[in-house]
JSON list of C-alpha atoms in Angstrom, two decimals:
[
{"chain": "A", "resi": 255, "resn": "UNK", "atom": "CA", "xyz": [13.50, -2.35, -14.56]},
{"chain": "A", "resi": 256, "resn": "UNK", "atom": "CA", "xyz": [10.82, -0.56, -12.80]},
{"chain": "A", "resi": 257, "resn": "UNK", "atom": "CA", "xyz": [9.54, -1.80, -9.11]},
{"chain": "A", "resi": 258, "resn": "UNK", "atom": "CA", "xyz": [6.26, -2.31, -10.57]},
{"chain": "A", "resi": 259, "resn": "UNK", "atom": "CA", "xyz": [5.07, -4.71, -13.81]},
{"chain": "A", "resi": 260, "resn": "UNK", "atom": "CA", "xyz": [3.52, -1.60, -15.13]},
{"chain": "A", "resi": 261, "resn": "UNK", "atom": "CA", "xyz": [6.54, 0.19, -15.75]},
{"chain": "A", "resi": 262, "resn": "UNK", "atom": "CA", "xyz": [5.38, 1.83, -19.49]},
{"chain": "A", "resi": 263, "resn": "UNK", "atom": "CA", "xyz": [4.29, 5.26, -19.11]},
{"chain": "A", "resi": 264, "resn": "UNK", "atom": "CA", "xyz": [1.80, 5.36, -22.29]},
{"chain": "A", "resi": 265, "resn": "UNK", "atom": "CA", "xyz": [-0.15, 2.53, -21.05]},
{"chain": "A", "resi": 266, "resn": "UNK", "atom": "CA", "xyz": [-1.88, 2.68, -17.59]},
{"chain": "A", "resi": 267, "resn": "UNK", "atom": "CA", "xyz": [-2.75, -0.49, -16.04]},
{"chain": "A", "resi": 268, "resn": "UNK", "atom": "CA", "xyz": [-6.65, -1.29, -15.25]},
{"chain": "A", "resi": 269, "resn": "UNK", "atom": "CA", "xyz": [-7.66, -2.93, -12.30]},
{"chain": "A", "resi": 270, "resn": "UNK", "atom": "CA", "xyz": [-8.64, -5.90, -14.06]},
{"chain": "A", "resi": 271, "resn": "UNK", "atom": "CA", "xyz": [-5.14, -5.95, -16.05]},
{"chain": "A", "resi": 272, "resn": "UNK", "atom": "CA", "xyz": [-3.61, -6.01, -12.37]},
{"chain": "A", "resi": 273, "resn": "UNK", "atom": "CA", "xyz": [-5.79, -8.81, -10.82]},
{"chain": "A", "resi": 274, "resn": "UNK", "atom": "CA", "xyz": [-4.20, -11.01, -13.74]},
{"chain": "A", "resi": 275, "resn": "UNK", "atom": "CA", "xyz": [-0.75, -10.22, -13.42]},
{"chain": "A", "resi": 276, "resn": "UNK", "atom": "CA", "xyz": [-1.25, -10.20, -8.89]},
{"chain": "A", "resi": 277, "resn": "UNK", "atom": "CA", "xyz": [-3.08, -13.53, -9.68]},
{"chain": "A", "resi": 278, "resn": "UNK", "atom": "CA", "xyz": [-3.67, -15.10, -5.92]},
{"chain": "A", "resi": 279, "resn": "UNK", "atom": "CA", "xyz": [-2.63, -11.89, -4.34]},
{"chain": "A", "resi": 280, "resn": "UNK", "atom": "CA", "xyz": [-5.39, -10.27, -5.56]},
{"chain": "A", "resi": 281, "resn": "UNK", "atom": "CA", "xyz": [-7.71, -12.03, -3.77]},
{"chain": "A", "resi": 282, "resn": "UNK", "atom": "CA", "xyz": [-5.92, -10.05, -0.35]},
{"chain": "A", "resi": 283, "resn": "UNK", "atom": "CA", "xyz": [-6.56, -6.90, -2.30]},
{"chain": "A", "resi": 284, "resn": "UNK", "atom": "CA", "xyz": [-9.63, -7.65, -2.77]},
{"chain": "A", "resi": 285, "resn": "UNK", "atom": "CA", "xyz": [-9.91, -8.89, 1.59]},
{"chain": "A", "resi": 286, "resn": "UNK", "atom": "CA", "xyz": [-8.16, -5.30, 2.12]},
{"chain": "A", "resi": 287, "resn": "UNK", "atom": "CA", "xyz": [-10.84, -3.38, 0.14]},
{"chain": "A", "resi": 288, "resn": "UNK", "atom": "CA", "xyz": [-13.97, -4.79, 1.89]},
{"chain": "A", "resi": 289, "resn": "UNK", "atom": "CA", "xyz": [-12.35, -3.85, 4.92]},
{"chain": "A", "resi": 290, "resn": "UNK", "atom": "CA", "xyz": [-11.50, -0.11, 3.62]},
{"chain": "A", "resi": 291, "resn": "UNK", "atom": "CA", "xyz": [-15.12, 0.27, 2.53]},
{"chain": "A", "resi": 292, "resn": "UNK", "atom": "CA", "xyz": [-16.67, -1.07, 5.97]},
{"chain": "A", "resi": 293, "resn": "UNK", "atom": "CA", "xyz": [-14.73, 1.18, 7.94]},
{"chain": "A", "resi": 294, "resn": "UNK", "atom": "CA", "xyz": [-12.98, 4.32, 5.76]},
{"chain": "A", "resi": 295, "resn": "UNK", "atom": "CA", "xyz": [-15.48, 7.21, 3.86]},
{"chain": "A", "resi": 296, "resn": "UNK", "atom": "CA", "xyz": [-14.98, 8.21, 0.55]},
{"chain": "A", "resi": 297, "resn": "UNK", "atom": "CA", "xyz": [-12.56, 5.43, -0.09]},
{"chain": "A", "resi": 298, "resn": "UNK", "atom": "CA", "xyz": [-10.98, 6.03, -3.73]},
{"chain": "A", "resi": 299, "resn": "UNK", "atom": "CA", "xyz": [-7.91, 4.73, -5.92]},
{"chain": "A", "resi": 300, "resn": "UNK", "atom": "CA", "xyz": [-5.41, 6.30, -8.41]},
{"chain": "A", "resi": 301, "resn": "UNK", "atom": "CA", "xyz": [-3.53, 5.16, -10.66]},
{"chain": "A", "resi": 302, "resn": "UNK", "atom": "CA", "xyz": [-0.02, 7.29, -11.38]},
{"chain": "A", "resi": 303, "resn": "UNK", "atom": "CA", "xyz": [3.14, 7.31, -13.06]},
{"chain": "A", "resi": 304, "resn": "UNK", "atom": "CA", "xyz": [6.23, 8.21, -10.27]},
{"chain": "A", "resi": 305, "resn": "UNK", "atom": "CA", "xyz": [9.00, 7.26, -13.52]},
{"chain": "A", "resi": 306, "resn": "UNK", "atom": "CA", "xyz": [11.18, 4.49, -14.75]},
{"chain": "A", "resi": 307, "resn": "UNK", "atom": "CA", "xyz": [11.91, 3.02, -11.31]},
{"chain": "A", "resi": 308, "resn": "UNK", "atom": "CA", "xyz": [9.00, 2.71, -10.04]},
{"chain": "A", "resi": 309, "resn": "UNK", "atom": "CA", "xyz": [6.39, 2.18, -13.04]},
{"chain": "A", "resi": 310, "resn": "UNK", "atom": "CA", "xyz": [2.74, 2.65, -12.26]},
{"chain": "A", "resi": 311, "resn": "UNK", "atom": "CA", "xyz": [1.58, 2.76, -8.26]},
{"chain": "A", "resi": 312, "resn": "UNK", "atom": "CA", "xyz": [-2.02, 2.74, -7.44]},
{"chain": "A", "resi": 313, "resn": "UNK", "atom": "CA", "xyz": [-2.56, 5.68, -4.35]},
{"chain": "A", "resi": 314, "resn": "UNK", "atom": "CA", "xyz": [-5.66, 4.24, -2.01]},
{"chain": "A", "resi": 315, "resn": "UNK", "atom": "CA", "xyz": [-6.57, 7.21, -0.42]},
{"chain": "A", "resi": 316, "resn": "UNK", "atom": "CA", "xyz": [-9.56, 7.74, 1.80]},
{"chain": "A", "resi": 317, "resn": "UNK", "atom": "CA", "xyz": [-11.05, 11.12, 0.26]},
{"chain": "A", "resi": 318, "resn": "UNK", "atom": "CA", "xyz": [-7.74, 13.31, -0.43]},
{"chain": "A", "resi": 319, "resn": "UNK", "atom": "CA", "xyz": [-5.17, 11.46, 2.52]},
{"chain": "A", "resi": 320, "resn": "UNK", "atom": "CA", "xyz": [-3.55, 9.17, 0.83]},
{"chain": "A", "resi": 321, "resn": "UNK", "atom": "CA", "xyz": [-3.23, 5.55, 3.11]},
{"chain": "A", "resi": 322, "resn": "UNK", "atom": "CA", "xyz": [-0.86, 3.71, 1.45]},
{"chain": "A", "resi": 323, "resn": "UNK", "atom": "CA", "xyz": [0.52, 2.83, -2.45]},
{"chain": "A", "resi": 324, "resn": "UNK", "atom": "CA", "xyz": [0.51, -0.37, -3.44]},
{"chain": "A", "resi": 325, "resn": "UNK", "atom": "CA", "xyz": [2.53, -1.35, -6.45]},
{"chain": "A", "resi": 326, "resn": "UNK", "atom": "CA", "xyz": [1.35, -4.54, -8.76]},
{"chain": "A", "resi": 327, "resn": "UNK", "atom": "CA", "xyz": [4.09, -7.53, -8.86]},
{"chain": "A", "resi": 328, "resn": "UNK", "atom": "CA", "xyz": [3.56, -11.00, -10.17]},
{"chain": "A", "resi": 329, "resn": "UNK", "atom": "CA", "xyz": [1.28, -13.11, -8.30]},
{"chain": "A", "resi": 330, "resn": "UNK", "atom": "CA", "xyz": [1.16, -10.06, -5.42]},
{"chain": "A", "resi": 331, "resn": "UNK", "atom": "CA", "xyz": [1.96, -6.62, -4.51]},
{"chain": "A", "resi": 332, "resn": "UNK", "atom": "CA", "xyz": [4.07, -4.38, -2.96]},
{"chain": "A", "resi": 333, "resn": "UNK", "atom": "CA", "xyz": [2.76, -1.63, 0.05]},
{"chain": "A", "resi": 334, "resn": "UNK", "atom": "CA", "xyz": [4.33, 1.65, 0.86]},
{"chain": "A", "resi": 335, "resn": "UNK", "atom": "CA", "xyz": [3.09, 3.22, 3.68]},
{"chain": "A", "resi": 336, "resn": "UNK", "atom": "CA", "xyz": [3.80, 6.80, 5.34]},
{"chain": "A", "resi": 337, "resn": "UNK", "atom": "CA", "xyz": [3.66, 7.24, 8.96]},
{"chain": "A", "resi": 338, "resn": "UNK", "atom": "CA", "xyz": [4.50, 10.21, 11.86]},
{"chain": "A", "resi": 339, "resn": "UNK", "atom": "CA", "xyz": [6.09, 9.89, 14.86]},
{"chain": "A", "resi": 340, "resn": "UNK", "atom": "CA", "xyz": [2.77, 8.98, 16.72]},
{"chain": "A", "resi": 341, "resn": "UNK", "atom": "CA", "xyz": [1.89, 6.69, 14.65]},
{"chain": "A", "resi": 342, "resn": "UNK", "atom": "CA", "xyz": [5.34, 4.89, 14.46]},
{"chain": "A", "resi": 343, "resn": "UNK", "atom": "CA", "xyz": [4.94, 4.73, 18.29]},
{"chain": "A", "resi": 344, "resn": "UNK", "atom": "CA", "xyz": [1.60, 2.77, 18.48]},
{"chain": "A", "resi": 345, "resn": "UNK", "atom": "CA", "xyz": [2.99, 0.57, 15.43]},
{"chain": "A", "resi": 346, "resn": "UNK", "atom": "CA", "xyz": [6.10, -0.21, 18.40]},
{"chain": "A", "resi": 347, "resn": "UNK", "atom": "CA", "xyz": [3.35, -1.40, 20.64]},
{"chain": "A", "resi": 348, "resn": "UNK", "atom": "CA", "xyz": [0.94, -2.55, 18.54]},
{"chain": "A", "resi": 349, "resn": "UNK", "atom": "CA", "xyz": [0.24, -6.65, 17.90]},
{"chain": "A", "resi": 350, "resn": "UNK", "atom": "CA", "xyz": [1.87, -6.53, 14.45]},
{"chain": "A", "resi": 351, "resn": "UNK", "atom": "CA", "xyz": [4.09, -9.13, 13.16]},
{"chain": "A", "resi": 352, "resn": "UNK", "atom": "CA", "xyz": [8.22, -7.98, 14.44]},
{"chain": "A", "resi": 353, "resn": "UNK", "atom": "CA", "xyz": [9.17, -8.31, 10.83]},
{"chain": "A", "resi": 354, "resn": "UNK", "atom": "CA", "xyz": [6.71, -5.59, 9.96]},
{"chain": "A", "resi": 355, "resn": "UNK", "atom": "CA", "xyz": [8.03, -3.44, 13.35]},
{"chain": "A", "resi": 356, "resn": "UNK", "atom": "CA", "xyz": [11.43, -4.19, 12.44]},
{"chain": "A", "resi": 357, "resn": "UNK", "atom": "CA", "xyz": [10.67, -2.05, 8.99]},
{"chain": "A", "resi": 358, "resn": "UNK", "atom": "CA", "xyz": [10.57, 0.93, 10.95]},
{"chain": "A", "resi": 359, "resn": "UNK", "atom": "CA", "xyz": [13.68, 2.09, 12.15]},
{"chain": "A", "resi": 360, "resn": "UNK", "atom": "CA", "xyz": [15.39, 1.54, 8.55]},
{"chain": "A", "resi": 361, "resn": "UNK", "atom": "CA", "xyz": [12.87, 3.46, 7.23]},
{"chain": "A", "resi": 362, "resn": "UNK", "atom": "CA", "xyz": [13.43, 6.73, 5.79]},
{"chain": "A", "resi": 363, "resn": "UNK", "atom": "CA", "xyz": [12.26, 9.52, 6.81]},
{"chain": "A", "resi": 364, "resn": "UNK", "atom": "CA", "xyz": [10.76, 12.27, 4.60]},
{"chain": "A", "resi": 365, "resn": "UNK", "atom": "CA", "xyz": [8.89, 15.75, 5.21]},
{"chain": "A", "resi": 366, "resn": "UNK", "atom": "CA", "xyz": [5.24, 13.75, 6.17]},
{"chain": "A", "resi": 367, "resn": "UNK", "atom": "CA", "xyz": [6.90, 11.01, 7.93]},
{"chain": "A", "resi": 368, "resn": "UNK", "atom": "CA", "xyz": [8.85, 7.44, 7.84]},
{"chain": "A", "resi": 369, "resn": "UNK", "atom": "CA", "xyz": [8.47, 5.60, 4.84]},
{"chain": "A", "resi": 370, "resn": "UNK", "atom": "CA", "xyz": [8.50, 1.89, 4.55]},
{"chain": "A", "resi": 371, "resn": "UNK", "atom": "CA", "xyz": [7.18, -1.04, 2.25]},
{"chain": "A", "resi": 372, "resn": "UNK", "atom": "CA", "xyz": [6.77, -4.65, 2.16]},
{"chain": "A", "resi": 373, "resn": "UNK", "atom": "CA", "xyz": [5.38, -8.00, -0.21]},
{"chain": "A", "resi": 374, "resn": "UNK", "atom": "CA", "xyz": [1.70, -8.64, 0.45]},
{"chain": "A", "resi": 375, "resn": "UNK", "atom": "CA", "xyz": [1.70, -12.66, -0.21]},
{"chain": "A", "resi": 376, "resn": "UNK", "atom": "CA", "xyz": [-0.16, -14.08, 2.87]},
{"chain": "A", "resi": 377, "resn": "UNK", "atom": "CA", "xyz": [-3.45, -13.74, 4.67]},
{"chain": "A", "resi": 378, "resn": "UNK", "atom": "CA", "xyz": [-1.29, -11.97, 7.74]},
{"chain": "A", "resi": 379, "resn": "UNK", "atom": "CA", "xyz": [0.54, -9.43, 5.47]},
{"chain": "A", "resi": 380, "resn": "UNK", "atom": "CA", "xyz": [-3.29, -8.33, 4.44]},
{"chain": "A", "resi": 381, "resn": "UNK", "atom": "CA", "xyz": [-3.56, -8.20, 8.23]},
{"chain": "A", "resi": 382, "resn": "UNK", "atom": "CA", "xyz": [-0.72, -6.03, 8.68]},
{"chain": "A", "resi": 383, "resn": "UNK", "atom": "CA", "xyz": [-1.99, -3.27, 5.77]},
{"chain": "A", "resi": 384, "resn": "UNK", "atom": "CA", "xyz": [-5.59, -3.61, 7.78]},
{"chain": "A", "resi": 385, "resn": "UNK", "atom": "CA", "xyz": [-3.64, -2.69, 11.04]},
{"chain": "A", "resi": 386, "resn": "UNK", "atom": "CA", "xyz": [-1.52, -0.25, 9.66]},
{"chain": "A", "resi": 387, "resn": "UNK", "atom": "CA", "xyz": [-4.50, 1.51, 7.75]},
{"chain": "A", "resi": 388, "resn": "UNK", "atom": "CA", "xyz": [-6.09, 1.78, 11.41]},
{"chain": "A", "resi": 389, "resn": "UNK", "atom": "CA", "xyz": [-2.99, 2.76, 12.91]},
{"chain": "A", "resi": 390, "resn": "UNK", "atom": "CA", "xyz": [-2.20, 5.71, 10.20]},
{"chain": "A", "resi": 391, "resn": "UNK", "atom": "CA", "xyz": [-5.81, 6.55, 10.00]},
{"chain": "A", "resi": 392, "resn": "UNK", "atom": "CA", "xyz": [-5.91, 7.53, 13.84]},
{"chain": "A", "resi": 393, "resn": "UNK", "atom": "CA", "xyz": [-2.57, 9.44, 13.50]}
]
């Protein structure tokens, strides 16, 4: 079973198809993406296919750097974020939840940094993607 609902290759999810099956959590989409247009340029989203396991991931990229993938679940989604070392430094000593920091050093890490991803269900988990957009964004 593939990480996201999406998970048939021949049939790409809309946005509108997602805000159904995210139900309540896509009203903290929707909170992140005001934010992301207010203070990103060239703020996009694309849909792709990574296989079986994961199913279809939307990429929110601001122009071509990618910010984060966020992967439709039932009634909310799922966030992977990349990060380098600098920015897994300011995340250390940033104001973010300590179950978010506590992601970090069981992340893996890959050629462009440590990967990591969490459940966006509350109000402060669409806090902690705002954060981490600013904290990626500057690093």
């Amino acid at each position: 079973m593939a990480l996201s609902v999406f998970d048939n290759k021949q049939d790409m999810p809309t946005d509108e198809m997602a805000a159904v099956v995210m139900g309540e959590g896509n009203k903290l989409l929707e909170a992140i993406r005001m934010n992301l247009a207010a203070n990103y340029k060239n703020v996009n989203e694309e849909w792709k296919f990574y296989g079986k396991e994961s199913g279809w991931t939307k990429n929110i990229k601001s122009g071509k750097r990618t910010l984060f993938m966020l992967v439709p679940m039932s009634g909310k989604f799922q966030v992977y974020f990349t990060l380098g070392e600098k920015a897994v430094a300011q995340v250390h000593t940033s104001d973010l939840p300590a179950a978010v920091k506590a992601l970090i050093p069981d992340a893996a890490q890959c050629v462009c940094g440590f990967g990591f991803r969490f459940d966006v269900e509350l109000e402060a988990d669409a806090d902690s993607v705002i954060k981490l957009t600013a904290i990626k964004d500057k690093n």
